[in-house]
CSV table of C-alpha atoms and ligand atoms in Angstrom, one decimal:
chain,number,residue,atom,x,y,z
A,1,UNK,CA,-11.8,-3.0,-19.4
A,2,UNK,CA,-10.7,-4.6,-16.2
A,3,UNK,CA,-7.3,-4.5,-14.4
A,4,UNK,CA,-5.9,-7.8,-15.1
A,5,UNK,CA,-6.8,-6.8,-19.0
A,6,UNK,CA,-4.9,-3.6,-19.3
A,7,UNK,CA,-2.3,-5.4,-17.3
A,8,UNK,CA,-2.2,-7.3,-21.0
A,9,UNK,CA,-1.0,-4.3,-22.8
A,10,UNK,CA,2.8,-3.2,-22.6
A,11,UNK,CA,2.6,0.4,-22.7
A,12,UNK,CA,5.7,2.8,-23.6
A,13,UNK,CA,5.7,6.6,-24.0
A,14,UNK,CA,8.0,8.0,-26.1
A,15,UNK,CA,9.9,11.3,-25.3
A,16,UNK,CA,11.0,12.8,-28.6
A,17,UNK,CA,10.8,15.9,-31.4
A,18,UNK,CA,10.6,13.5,-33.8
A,19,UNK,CA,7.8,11.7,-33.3
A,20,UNK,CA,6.9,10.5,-36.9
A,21,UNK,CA,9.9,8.3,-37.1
A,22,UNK,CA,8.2,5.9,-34.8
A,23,UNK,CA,6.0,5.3,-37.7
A,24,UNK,CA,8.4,2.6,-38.6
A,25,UNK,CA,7.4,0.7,-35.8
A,26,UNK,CA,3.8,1.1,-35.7
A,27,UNK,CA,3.2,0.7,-39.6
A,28,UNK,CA,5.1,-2.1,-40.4
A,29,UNK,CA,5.9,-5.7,-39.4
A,30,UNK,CA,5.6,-7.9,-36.3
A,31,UNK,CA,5.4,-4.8,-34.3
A,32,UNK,CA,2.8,-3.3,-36.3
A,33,UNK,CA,0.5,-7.0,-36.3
A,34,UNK,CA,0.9,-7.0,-32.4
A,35,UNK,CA,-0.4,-2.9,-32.3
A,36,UNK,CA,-3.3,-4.1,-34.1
A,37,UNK,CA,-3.4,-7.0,-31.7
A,38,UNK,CA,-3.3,-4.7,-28.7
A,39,UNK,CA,-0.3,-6.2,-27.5
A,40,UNK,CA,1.1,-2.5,-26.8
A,41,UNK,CA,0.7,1.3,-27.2
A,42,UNK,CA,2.8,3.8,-27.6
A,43,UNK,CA,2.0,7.6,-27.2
A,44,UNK,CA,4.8,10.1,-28.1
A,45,UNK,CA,5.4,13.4,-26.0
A,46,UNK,CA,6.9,16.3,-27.8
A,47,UNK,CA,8.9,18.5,-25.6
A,48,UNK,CA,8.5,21.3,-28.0
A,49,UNK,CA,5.2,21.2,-27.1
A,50,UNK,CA,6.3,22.1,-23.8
A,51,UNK,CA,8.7,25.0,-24.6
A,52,UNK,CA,7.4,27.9,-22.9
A,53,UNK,CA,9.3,30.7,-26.3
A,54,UNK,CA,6.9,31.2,-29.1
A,55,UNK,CA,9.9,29.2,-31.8
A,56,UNK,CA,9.4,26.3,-29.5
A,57,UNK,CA,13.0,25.4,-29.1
A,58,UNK,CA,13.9,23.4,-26.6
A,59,UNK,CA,17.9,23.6,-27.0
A,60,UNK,CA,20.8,25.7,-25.9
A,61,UNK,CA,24.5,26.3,-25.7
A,62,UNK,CA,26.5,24.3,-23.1
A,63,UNK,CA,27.6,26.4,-20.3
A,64,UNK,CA,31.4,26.0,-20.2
A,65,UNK,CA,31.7,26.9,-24.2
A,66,UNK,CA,32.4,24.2,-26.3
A,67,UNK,CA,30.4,22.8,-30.2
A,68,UNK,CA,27.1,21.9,-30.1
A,69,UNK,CA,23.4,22.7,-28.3
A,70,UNK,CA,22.1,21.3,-25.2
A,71,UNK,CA,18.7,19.9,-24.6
A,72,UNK,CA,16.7,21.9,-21.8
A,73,UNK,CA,15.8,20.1,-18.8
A,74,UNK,CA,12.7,22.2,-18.6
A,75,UNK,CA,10.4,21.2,-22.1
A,76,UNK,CA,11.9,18.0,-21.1
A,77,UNK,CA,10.4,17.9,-17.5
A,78,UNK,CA,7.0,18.9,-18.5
A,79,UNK,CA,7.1,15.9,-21.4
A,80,UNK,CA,8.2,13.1,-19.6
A,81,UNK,CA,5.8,14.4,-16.5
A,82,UNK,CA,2.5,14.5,-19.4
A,83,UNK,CA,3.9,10.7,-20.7
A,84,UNK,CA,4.3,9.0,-17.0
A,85,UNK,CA,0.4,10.6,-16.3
A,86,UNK,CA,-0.9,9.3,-19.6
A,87,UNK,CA,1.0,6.0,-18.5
A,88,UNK,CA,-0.7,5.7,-15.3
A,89,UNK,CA,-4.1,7.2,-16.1
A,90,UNK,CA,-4.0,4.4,-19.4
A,91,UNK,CA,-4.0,2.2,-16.5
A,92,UNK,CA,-0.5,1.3,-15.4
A,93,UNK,CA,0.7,0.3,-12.3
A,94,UNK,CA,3.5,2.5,-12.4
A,95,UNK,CA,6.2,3.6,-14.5
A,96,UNK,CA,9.7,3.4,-15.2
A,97,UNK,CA,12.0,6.3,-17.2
A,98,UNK,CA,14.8,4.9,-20.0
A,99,UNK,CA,17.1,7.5,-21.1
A,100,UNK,CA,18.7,5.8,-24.2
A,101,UNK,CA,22.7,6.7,-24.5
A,102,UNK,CA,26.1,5.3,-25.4
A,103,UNK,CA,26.5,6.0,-21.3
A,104,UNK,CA,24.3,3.5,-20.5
A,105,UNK,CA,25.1,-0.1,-19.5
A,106,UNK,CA,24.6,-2.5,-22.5
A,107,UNK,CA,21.3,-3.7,-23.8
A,108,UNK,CA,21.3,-7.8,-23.9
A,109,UNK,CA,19.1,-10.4,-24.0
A,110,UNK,CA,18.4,-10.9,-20.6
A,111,UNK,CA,17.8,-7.3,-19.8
A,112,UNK,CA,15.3,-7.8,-22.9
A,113,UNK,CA,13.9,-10.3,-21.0
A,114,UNK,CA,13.6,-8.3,-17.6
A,115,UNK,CA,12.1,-5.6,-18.9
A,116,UNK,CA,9.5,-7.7,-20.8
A,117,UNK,CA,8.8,-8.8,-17.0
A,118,UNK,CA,8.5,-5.4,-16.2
A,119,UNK,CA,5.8,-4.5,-19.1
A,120,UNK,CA,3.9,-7.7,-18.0
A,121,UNK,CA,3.1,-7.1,-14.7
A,122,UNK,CA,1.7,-3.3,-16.0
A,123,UNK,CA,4.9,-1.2,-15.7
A,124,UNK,CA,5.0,1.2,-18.4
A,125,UNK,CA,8.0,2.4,-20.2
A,126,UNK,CA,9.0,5.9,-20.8
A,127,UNK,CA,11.6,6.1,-23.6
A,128,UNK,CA,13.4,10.0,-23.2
A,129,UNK,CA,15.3,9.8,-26.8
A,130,UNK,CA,17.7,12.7,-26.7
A,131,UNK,CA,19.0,14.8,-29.5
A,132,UNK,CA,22.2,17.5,-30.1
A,133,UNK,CA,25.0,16.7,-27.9
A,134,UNK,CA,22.8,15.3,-25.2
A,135,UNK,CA,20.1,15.8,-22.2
A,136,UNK,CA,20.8,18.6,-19.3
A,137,UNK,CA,22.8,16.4,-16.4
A,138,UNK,CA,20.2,17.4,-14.2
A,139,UNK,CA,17.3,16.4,-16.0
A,140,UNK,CA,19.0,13.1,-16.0
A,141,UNK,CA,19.7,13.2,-12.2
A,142,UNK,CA,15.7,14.4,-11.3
A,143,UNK,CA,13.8,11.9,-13.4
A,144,UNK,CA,15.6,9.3,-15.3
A,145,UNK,CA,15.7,5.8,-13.8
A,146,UNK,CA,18.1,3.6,-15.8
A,147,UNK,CA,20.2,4.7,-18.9
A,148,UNK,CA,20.6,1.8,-21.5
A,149,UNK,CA,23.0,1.6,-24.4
A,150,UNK,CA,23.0,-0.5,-27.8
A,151,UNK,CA,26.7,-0.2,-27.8
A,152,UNK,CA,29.4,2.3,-28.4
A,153,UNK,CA,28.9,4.3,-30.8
A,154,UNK,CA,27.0,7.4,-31.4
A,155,UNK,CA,24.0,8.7,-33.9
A,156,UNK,CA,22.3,11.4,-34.0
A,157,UNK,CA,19.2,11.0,-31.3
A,158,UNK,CA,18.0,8.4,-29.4
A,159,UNK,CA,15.0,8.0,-31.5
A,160,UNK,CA,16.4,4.8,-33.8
A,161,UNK,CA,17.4,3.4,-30.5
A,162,UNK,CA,13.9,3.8,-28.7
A,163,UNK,CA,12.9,1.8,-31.7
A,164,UNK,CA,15.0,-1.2,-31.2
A,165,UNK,CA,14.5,-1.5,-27.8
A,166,UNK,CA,10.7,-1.7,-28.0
A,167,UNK,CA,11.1,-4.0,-31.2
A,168,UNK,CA,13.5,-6.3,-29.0
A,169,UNK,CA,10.8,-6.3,-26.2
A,170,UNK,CA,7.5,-6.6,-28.5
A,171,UNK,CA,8.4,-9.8,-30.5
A,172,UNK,CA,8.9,-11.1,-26.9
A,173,UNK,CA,4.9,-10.0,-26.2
A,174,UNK,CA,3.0,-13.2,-25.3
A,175,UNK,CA,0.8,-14.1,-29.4
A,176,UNK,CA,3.4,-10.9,-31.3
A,177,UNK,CA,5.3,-13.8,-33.6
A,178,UNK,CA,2.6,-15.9,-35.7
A,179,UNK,CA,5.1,-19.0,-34.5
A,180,UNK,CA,5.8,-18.9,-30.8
A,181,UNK,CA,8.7,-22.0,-31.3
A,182,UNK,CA,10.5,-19.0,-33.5
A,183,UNK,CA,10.7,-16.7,-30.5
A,184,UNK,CA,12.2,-19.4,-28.1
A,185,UNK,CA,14.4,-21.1,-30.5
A,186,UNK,CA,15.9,-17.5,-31.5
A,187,UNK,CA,19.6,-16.5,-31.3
A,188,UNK,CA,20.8,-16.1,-27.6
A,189,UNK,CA,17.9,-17.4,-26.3
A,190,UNK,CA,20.3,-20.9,-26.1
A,191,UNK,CA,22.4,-18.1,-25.5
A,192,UNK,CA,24.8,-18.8,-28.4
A,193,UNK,CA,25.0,-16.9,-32.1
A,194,UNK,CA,22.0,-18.9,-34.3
A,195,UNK,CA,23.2,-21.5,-36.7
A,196,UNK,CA,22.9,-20.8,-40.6
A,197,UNK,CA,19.6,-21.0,-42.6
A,198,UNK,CA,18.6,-22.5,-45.9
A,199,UNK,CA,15.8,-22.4,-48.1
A,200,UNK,CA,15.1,-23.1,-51.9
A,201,UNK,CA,16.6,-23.3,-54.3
A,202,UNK,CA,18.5,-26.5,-53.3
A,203,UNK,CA,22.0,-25.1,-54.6
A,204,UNK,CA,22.4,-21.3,-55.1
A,205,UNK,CA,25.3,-19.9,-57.8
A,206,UNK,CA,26.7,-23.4,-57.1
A,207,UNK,CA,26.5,-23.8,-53.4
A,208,UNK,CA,24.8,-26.6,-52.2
A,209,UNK,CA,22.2,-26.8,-49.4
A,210,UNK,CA,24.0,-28.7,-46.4
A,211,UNK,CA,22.9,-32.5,-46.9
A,212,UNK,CA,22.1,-33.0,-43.6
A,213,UNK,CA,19.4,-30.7,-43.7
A,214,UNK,CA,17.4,-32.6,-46.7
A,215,UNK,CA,17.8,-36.0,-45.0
A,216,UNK,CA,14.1,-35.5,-42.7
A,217,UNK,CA,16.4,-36.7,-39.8
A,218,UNK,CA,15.0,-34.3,-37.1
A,219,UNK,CA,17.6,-35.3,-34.6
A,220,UNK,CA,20.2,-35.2,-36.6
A,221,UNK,CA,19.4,-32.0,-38.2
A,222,UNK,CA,18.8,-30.7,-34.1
A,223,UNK,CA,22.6,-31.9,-33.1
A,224,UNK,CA,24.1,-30.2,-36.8
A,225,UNK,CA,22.3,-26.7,-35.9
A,226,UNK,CA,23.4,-26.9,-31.9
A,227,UNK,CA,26.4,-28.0,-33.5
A,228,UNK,CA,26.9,-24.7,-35.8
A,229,UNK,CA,25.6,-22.9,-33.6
A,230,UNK,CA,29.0,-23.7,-31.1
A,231,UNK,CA,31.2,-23.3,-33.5
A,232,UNK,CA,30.3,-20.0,-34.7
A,233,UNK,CA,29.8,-18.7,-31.2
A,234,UNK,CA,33.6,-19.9,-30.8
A,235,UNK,CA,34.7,-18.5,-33.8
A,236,UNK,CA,33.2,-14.9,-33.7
A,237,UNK,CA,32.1,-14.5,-29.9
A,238,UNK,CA,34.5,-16.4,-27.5
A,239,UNK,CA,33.2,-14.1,-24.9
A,240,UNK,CA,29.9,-15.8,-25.0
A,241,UNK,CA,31.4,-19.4,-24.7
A,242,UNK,CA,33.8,-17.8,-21.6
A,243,UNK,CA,30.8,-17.3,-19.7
A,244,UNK,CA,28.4,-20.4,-20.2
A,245,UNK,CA,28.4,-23.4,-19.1
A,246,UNK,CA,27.8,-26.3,-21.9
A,247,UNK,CA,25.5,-29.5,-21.5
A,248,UNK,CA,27.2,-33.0,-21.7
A,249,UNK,CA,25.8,-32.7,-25.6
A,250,UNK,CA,27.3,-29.5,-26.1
A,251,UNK,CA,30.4,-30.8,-25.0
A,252,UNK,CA,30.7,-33.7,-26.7
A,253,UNK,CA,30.2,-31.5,-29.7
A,254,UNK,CA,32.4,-29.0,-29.1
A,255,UNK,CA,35.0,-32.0,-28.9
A,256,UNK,CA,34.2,-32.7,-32.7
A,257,UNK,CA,34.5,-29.3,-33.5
A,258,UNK,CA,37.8,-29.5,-32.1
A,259,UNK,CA,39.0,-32.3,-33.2
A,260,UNK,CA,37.8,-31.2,-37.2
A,261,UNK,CA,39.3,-28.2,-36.5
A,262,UNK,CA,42.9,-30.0,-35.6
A,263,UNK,CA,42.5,-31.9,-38.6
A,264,UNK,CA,42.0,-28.9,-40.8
A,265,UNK,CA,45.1,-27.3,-39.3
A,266,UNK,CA,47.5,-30.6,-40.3
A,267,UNK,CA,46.1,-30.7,-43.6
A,268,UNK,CA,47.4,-26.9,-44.2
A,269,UNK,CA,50.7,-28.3,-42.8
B,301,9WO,C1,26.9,14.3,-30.2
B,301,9WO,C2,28.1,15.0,-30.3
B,301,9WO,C3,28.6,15.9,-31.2
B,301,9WO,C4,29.9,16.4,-31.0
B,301,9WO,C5,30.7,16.1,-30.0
B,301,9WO,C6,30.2,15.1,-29.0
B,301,9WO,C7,28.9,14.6,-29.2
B,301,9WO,N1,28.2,13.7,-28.5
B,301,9WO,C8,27.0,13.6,-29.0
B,301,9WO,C9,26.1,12.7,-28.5
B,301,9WO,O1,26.4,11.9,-27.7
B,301,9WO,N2,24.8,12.9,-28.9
B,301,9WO,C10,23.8,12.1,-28.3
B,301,9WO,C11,22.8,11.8,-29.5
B,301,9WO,C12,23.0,12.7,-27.2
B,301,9WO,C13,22.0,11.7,-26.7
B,301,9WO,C14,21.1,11.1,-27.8
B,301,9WO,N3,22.0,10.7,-28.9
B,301,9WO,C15,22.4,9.4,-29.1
B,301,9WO,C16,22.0,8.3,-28.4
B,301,9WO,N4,23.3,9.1,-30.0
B,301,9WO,N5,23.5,7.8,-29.9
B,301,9WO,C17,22.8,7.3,-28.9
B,301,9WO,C18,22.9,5.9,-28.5
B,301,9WO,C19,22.1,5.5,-27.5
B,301,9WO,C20,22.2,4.1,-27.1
B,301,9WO,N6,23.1,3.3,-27.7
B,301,9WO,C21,23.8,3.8,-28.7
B,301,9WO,C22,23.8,5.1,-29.1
């Protein structure tokens, strides 16, 4: 294969003693479609395989005291080393190291969107999923390039993590969603919260279907969504609305939102 068609493939290696649970990705789904596509690879890197005691552990208590076992920066080392080599010799141009953890800055659509830049122009990823109470600081100091978090909280590995990153990035692949208007009419990519869906049957346990949506007006149902769409990222995500600026549409319908909503409030009066 030449250059410009590996360049094609977005290629991740995963850092992780669990590497069956990436089955999820690779056996079901859009991200299992665009494997079989060729879209992107992933090979997994067991630092257990790297442990040089015949148990294989690669753990250990925390100097200091304290609950809890450490990850070694050694096994570690040696697996992230073998991924980045089966990276480049797979034929990327280079690669970058993603250490998933709640100490990481915040995973959001446009970092999505940067790093599916990244994958495009042949940068492979390599995903270091810790477990226990975390990763040797110094393993994270030597070799990890950016820490990213999916917010705060804390499971039990990185692994689940890992997992929706890549899915994030992969539906974003150039041919991974069977409808490419899906991908760019998606949540956030407006960047507000998506509007609410509908499908048959017409009314539900007594709920009808909104009428604008059966009426075949396709600008009208447009302006209703975008509509939505405002007044839910006002309602539950302020934040959002804080930090964008609105078209003269958006404004004019984020007076009627307003303005029903003022209404609403004399009526309760
Ligand atoms: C476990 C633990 C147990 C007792 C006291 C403190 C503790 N901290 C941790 C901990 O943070 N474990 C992490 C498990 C170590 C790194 C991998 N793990 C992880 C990553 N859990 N959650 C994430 C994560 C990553 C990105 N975004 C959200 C959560």
């Amino acid at each position: 294969m030449n250059k410009a068609a590996e360049n094609k493939v977005a290629r991740f290696a995963a850092i992780t003693i669990f590497p069956e649970m990436f089955a999820a990705l690779t056996d079901a789904g859009i991200s299992r479609k665009a494997l079989e596509a060729g879209l992107w690879s992933l090979s997994c890197w067991n630092p257990r395989d790297f442990a040089d005691n015949p148990s294989r552990s690669v753990d250990d208590r925390p100097y200091g005291g304290g609950p809890g076992m450490v990850m070694q920066a050694e096994p570690l080392m040696r697996a992230i080393e073998a991924g980045t080599n089966s990276l480049l010799n797979a034929g990327a141009a280079k690669s970058r190291v993603i250490y998933l953890s709640p100490q990481g800055r915040m995973l959001d659509h446009a970092k999505v969107m940067a790093l599916v830049g990244e994958l495009s122009t042949g940068q492979g990823l390599v995903l270091l999923c810790g477990r226990y109470e975390g990763v040797d600081e110094r393993l994270i100091e030597l070799a990890v390039d950016e820490e990213i978090s999916l917010g705060d909280f804390v499971l039990s590995g990185g692994e689940l993590v890992a997992m929706a990153l890549m899915d994030a990035l992969i539906r974003q692949l150039p041919g991974a969603l069977g409808d490419t208007a899906s991908v760019t009419e998606d949540s956030f990519v407006a960047g507000l919260l998506d509007c609410p869906h509908y499908t048959r049957p017409e009314i539900f346990q007594g709920k009808k279907t909104p009428e604008v949506l059966l009426s075949g007006d396709h600008g009208k149902i447009r302006r209703w969504r975008l509509k939505m769409s405002l007044a839910r990222t006002r309602k539950r995500r302020p934040d959002i609305l804080r930090d964008r600026a609105l078209s003269a549409e958006e404004t004019q319908l984020m007076a009627e939102i307003l303005a029903e909503e003022s209404q609403e409030q004399c009526g309760e009066h």
